Short mmCIF file of C-alpha atoms and ligand atoms in Angstrom, two decimals:
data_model
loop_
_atom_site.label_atom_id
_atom_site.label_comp_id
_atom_site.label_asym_id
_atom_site.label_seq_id
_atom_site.Cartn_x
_atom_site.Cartn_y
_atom_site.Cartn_z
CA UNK A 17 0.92 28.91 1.35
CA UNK A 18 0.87 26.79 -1.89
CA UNK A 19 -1.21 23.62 -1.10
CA UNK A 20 -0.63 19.91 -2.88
CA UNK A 21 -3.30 17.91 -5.18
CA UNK A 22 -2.53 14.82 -7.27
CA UNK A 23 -2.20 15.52 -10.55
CA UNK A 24 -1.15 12.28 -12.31
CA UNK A 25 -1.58 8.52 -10.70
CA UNK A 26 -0.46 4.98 -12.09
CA UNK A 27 -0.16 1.79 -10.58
CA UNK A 28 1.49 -1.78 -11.91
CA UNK A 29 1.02 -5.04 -11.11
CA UNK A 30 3.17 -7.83 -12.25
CA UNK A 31 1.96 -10.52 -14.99
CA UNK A 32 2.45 -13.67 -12.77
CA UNK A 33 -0.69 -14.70 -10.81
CA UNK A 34 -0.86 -17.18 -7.96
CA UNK A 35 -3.88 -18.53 -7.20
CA UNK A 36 -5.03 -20.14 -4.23
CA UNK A 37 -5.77 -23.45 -6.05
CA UNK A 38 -1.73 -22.74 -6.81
CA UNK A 39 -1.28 -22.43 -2.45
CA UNK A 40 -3.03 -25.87 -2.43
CA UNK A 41 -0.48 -27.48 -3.92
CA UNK A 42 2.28 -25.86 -1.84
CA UNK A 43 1.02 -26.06 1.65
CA UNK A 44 -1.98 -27.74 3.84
CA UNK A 45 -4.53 -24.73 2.97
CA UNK A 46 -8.06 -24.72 0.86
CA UNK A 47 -9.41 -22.23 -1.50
CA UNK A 48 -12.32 -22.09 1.19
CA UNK A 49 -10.46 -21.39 3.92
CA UNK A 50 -8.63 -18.58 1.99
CA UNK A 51 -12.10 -17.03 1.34
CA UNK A 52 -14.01 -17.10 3.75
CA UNK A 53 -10.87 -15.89 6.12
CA UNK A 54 -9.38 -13.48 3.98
CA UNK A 55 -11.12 -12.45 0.83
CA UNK A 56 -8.39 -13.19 -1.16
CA UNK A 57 -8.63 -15.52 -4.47
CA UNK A 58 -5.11 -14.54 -6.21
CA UNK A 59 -2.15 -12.12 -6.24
CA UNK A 60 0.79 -11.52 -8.25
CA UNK A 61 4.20 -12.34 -8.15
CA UNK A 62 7.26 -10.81 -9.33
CA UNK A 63 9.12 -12.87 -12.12
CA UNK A 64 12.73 -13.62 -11.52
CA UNK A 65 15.10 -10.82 -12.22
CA UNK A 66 12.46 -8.23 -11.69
CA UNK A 67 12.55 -6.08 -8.41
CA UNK A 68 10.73 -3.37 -6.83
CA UNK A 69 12.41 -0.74 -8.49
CA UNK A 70 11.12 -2.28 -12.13
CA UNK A 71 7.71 -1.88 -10.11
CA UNK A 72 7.81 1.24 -9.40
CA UNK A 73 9.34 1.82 -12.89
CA UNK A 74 6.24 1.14 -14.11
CA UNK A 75 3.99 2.74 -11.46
CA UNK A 76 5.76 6.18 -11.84
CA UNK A 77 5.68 6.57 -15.62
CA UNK A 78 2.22 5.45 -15.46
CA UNK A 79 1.58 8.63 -13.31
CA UNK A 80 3.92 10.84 -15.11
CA UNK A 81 1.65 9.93 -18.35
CA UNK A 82 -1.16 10.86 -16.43
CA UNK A 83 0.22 13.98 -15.29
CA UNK A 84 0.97 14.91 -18.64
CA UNK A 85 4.38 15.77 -17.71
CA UNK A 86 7.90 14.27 -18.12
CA UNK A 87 10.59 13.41 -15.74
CA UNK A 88 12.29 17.15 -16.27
CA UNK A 89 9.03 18.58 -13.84
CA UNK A 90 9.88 16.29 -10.70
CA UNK A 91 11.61 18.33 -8.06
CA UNK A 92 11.71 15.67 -5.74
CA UNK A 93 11.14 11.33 -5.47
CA UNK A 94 10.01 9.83 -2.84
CA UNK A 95 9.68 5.65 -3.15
CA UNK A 96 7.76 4.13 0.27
CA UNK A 97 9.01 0.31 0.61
CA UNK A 98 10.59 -2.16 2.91
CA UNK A 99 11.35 -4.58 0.41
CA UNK A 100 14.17 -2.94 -1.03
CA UNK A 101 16.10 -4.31 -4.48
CA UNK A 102 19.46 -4.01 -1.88
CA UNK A 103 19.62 -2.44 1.62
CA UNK A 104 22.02 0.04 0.11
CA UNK A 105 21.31 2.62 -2.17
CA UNK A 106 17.92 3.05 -1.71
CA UNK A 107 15.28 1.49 -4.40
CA UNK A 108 14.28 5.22 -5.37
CA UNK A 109 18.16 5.77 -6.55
CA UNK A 110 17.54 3.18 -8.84
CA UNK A 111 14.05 4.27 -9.81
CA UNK A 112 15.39 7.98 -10.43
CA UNK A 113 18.35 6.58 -12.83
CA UNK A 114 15.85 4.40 -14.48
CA UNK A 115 13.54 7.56 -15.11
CA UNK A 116 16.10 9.71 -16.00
CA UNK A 117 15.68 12.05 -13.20
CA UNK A 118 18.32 14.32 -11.73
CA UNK A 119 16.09 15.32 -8.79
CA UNK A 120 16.71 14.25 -4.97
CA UNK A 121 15.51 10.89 -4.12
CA UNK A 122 15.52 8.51 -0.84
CA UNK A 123 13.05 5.45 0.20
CA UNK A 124 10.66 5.60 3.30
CA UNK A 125 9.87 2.37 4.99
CA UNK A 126 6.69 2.57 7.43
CA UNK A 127 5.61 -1.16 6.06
CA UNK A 128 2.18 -0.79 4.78
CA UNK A 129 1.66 2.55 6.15
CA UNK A 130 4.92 3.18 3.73
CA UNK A 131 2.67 5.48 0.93
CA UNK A 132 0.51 7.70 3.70
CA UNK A 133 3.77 8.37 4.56
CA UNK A 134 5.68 9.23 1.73
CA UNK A 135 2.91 11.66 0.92
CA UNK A 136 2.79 13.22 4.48
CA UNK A 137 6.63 14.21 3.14
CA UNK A 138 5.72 14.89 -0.21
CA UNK A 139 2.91 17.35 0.70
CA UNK A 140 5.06 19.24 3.28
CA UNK A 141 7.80 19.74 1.12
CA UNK A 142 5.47 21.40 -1.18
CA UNK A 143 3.53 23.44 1.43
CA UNK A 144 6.39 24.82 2.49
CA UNK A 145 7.41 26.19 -1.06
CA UNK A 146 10.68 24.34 -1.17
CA UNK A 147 9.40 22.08 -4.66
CA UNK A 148 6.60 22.46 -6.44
CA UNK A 149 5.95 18.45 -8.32
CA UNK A 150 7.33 15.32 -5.90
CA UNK A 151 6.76 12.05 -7.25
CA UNK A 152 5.78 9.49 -4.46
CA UNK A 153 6.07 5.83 -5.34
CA UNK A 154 4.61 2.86 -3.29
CA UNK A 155 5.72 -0.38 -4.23
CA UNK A 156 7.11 -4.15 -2.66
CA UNK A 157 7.72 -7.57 -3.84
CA UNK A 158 6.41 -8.77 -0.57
CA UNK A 159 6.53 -12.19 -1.98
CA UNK A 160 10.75 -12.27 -1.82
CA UNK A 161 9.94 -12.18 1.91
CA UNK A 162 7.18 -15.01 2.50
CA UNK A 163 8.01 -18.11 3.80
CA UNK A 164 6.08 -20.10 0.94
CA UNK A 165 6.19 -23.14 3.80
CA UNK A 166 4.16 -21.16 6.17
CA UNK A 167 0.57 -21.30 5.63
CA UNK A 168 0.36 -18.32 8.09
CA UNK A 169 1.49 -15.73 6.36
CA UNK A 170 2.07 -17.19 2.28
CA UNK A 171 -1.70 -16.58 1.77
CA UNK A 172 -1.77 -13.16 2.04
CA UNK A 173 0.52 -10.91 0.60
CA UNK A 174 1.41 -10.17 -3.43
CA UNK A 175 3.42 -7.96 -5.74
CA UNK A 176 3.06 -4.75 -7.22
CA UNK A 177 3.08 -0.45 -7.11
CA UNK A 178 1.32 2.67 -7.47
CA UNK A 179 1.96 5.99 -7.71
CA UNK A 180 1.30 10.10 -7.59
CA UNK A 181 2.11 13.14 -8.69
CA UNK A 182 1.77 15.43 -6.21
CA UNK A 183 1.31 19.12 -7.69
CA UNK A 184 1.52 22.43 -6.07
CA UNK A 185 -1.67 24.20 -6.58
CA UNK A 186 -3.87 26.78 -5.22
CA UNK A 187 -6.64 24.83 -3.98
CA UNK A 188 -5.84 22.12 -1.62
CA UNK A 189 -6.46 18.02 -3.00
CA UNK A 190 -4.75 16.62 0.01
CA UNK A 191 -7.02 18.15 2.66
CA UNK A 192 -5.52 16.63 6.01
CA UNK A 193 -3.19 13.80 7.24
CA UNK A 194 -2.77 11.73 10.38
CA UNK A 195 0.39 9.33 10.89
CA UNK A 196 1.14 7.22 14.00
CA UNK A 197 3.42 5.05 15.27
CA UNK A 198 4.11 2.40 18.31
CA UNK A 199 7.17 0.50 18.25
CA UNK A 200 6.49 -1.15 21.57
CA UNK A 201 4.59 -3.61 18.51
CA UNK A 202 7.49 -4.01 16.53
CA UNK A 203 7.62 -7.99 17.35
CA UNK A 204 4.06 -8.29 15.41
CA UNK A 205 5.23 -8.26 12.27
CA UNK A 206 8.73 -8.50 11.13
CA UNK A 207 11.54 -9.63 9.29
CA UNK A 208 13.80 -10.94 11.71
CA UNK A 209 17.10 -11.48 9.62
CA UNK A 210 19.38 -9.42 7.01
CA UNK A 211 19.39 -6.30 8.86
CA UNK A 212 22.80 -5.61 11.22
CA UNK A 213 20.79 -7.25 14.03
CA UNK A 214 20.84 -10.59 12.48
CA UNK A 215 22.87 -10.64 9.52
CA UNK A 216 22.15 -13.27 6.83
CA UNK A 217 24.61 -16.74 7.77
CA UNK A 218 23.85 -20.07 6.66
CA UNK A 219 22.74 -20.62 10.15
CA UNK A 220 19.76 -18.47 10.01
CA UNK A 221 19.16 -19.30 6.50
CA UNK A 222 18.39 -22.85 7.67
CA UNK A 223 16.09 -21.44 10.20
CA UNK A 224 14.53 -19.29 7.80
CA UNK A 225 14.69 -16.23 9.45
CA UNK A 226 14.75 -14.01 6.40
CA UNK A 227 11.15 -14.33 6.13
CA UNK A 228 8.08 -12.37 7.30
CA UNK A 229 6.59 -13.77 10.75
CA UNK A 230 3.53 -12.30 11.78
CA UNK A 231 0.89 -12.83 14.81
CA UNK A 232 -1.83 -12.87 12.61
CA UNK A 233 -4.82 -12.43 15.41
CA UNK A 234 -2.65 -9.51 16.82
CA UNK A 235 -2.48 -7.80 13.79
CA UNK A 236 -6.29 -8.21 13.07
CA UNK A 237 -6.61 -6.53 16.41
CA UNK A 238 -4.42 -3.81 15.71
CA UNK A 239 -6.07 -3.15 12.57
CA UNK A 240 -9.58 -2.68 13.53
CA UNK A 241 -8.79 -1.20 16.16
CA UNK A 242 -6.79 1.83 14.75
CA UNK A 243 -7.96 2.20 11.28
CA UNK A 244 -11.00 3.81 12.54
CA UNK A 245 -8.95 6.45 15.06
CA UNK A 246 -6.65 7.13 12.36
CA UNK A 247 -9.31 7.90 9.43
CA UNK A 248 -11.32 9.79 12.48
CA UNK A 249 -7.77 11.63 12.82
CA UNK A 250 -7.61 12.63 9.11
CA UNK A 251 -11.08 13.81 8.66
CA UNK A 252 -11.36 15.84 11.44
CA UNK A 253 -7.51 17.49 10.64
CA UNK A 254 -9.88 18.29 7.21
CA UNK A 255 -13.04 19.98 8.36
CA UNK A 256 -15.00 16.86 7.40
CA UNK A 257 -17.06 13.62 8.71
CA UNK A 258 -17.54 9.92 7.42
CA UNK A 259 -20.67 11.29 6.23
CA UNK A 260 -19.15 13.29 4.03
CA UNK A 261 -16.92 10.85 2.17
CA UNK A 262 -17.65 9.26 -1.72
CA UNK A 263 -15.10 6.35 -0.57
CA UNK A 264 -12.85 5.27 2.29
CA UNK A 265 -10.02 3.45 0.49
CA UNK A 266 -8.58 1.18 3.26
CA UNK A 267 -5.02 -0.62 3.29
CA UNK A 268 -5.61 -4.11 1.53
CA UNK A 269 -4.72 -6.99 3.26
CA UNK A 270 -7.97 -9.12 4.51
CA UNK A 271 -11.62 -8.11 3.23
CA UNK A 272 -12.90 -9.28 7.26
CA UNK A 273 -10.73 -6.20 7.98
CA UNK A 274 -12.32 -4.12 5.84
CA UNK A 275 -15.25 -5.00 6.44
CA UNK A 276 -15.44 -4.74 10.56
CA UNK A 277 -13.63 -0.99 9.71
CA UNK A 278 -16.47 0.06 7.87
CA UNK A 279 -19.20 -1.32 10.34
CA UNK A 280 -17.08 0.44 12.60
CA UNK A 281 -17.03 3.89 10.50
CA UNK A 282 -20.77 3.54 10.01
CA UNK A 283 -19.99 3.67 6.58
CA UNK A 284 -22.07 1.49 4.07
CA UNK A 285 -20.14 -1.31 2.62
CA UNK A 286 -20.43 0.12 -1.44
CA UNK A 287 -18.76 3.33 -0.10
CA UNK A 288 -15.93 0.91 1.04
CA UNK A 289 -13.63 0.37 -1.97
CA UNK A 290 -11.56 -2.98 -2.32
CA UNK A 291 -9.64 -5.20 -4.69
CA UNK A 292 -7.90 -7.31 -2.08
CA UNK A 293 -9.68 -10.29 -4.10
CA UNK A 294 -7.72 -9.76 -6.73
CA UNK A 295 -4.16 -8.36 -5.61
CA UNK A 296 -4.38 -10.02 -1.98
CA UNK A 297 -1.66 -7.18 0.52
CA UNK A 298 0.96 -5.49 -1.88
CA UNK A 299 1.86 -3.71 0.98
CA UNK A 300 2.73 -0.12 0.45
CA UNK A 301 1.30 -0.38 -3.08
CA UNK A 302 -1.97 -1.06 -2.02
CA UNK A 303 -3.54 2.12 -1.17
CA UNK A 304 -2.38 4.00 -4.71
CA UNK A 305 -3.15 0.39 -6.37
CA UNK A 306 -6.48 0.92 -5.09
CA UNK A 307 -6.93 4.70 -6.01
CA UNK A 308 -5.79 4.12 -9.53
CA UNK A 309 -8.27 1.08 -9.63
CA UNK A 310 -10.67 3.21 -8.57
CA UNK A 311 -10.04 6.29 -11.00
CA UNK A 312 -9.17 3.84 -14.19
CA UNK A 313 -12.42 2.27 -14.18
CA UNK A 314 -14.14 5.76 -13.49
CA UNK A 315 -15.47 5.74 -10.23
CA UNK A 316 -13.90 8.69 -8.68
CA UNK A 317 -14.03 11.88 -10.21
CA UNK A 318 -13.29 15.32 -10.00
CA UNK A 319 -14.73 16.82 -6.40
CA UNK A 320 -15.01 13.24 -5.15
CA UNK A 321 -13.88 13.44 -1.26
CA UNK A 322 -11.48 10.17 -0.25
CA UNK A 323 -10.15 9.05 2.75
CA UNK A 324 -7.22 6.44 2.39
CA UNK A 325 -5.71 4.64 5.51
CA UNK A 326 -2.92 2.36 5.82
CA UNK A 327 -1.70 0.16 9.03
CA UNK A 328 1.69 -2.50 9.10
CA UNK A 329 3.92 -3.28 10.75
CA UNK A 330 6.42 -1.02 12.99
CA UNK A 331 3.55 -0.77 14.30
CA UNK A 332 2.16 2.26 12.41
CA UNK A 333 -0.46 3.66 10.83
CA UNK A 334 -1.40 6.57 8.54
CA UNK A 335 -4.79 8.50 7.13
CA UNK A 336 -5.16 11.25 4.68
CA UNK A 337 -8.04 12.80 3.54
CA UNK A 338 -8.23 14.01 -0.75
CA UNK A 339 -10.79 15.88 -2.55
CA UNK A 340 -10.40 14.43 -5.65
CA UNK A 341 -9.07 17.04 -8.12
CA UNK A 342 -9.00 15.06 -11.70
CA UNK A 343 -11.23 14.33 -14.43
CA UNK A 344 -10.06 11.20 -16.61
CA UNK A 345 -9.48 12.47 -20.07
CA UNK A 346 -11.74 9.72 -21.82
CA UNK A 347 -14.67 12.11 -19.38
CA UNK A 348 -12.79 15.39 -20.68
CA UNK A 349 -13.40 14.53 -23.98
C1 COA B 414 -3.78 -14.52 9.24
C2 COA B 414 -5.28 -14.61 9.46
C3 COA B 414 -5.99 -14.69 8.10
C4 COA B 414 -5.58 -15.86 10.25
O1 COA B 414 -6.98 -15.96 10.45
P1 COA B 414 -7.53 -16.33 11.90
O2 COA B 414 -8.99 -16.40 11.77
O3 COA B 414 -6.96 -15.30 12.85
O4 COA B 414 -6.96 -17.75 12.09
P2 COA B 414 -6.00 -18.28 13.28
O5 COA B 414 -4.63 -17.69 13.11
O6 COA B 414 -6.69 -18.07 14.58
O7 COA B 414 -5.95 -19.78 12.92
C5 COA B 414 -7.10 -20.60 12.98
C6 COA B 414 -6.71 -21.98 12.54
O8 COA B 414 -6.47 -21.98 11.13
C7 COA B 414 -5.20 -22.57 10.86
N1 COA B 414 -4.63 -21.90 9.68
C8 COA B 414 -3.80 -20.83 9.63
N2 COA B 414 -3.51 -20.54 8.35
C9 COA B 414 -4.19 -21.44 7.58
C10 COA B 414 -4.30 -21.66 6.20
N3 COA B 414 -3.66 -20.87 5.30
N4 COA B 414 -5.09 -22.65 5.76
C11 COA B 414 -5.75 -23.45 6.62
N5 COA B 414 -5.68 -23.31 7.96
C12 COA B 414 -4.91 -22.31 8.42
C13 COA B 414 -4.39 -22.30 12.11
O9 COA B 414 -3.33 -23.20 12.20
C14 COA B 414 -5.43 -22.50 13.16
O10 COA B 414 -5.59 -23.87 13.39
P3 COA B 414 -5.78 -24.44 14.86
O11 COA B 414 -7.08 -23.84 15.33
O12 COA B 414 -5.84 -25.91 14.63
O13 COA B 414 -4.59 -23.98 15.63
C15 COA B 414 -5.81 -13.37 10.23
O14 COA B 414 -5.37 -13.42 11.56
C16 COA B 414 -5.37 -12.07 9.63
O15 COA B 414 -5.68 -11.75 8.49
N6 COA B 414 -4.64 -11.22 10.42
C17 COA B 414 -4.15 -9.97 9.92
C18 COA B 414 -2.91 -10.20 9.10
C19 COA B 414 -2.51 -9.00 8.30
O16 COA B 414 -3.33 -8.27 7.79
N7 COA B 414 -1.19 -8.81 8.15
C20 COA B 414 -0.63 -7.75 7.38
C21 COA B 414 -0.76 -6.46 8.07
S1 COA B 414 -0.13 -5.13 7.12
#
């Protein structure tokens, strides 16, 4: 059975930054508070005409680049969002014209579990021989959502997309996977409006409905409480322990998350890798955000073991479990 490893990864963030000092002016928040609950000190933000396809534009050609290969190689795209540019087509239609693809393509939208996902697809497709190279894309423009009146939830969540290339090969890089789901929680987190259950009318424009609302101590719950069982999931599905990994790359979106999963993990804080700081939750970007952060300022190299896990809303949740397979070519040469 031919087994999947990244071979290329890229990741884009957009050029407009808002800052918290910026949220001060906007609603009845501090910098301090911001901190000291979430970690956070900026994000980005789309500009206007750009959309998450023109995200994970960028993302993807990034990875094809470091793939070494060009669009002609991709059997298969895969684009994990649920901030589409329209509710129909699907963002990775537009993504594959952009590219110049001719290959299959369709979105996946598990939230922030969206890229754990997309590569749970992406890697069974290729295990079971019927591609060999699937691009999988994770990107939103979370902020098109936010209700930039409600302290709640405008703190937390930016712009911005990643991406792999997933490559058959003969040793395995993507070593196990664990996904979950429990839509009994699908009132935690949601956008009530522009779906066929609430259309978008005036009326439920004016009672801004087509925003994210979110029960933020809920969620934090949720989080800590399943991020653990799910990487536990992963690395057991791969033969290995906590012990064993160089990082756990959780889901960005609030560093007191991260921080109670690795107390939680047992696993020492430096082993814990996070950017939230600077890109606050870019939903299902954040995880191959993170892993290209991580490999572009070489600290993960080839043989490195990495355990990624995502959580949002739905609810769901996903792990996977990567021995690192790539040396950047700046260590090549
Ligand atoms: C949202 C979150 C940061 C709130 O932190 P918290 O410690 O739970 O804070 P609470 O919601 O209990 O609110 C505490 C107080 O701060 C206030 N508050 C909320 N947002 C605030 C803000 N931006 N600035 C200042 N005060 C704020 C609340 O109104 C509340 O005031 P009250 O005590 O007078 O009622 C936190 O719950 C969280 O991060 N949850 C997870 C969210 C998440 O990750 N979502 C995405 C999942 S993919």
């Amino acid at each position: 059975m031919p087994r999947a490893a990244i071979a290329g990864i890229g990741s884009y963030l957009p050029e407009d930054r808002l800052t918290n000092a910026d949220l001060e002016r906007m609603v009845d928040t501090s910098d301090e508070w911001i901190l000291t609950r979430t970690g956070i000190a900026e994000r980005r933000v789309v500009a206007a005409g750009e959309a998450t396809s023109d995200l994970a534009v960028r993302a993807a050609r990034a990875a094809l680049a470091d793939a070494g290969i060009d669009g002609a190689g991709i059997d298969l795209l895969i684009v994990a969002t649920s901030t589409p540019d329209t509710l129909i087509p699907a963002t990775a239609c537009r993504v594959q014209a952009e590219l110049g693809l001719t290959c299959p393509a369709f979105d996946v939208n598990a939230a922030c579990s969206g890229f754990v996902y997309a590569l749970q697809v992406g890697v069974t497709v290729i295990e079971s021989g019927r591609a060999r190279t699937v691009l999988v894309v994770g990107a939103d423009a979370m902020t098109r959502f936010i209700d930039f009146t409600d302290r709640g939830t405008c703190i937390l969540f930016g712009d911005g997309a990643g991406a792999v290339v997933l490559r058959a090969s003969e040793e395995a890089g993507v070593l196990g996977i664990a996904l979950g789901a429990d839509g009994t929680g699908a009132e935690m987190l949601k956008v009530p409006a522009g779906g066929s259950a609430l259309p978008l009318a005036q009326q439920v424009l004016d009672a801004r409905q087509q925003y994210l609302t979110m029960s933020g101590n809920e969620v934090f719950k949720f989080a800590v409480r399943v991020i653990p069982k799910a990487a536990r999931e992963a690395l057991k599905a791969s033969g290995a322990t906590a012990a064993d990994l160089t990082w756990l790359v959780p889901h960005q979106a609030n560093q007191r998350i991260i921080d109670t999963v690795a107390d939680r993990l047992h696993m020492p804080h430096e082993r814990v890798f996070s950017n939230v700081a600077a890109t606050g939750n870019t939903s299902a970007a954040s995880i191959p955000v993170a892993l290209d952060d991580l490999y572009t300022s070489g600290r993960l190299s080839a043989g490195d073991l990495v355990a990624v896990v995502g959580f949002g809303a739905g609810v769901t949740w996903g792990a996977a479990v990567v021995r690192w397979t790539k040396s950047r070519s700046s260590e090549e040469t």
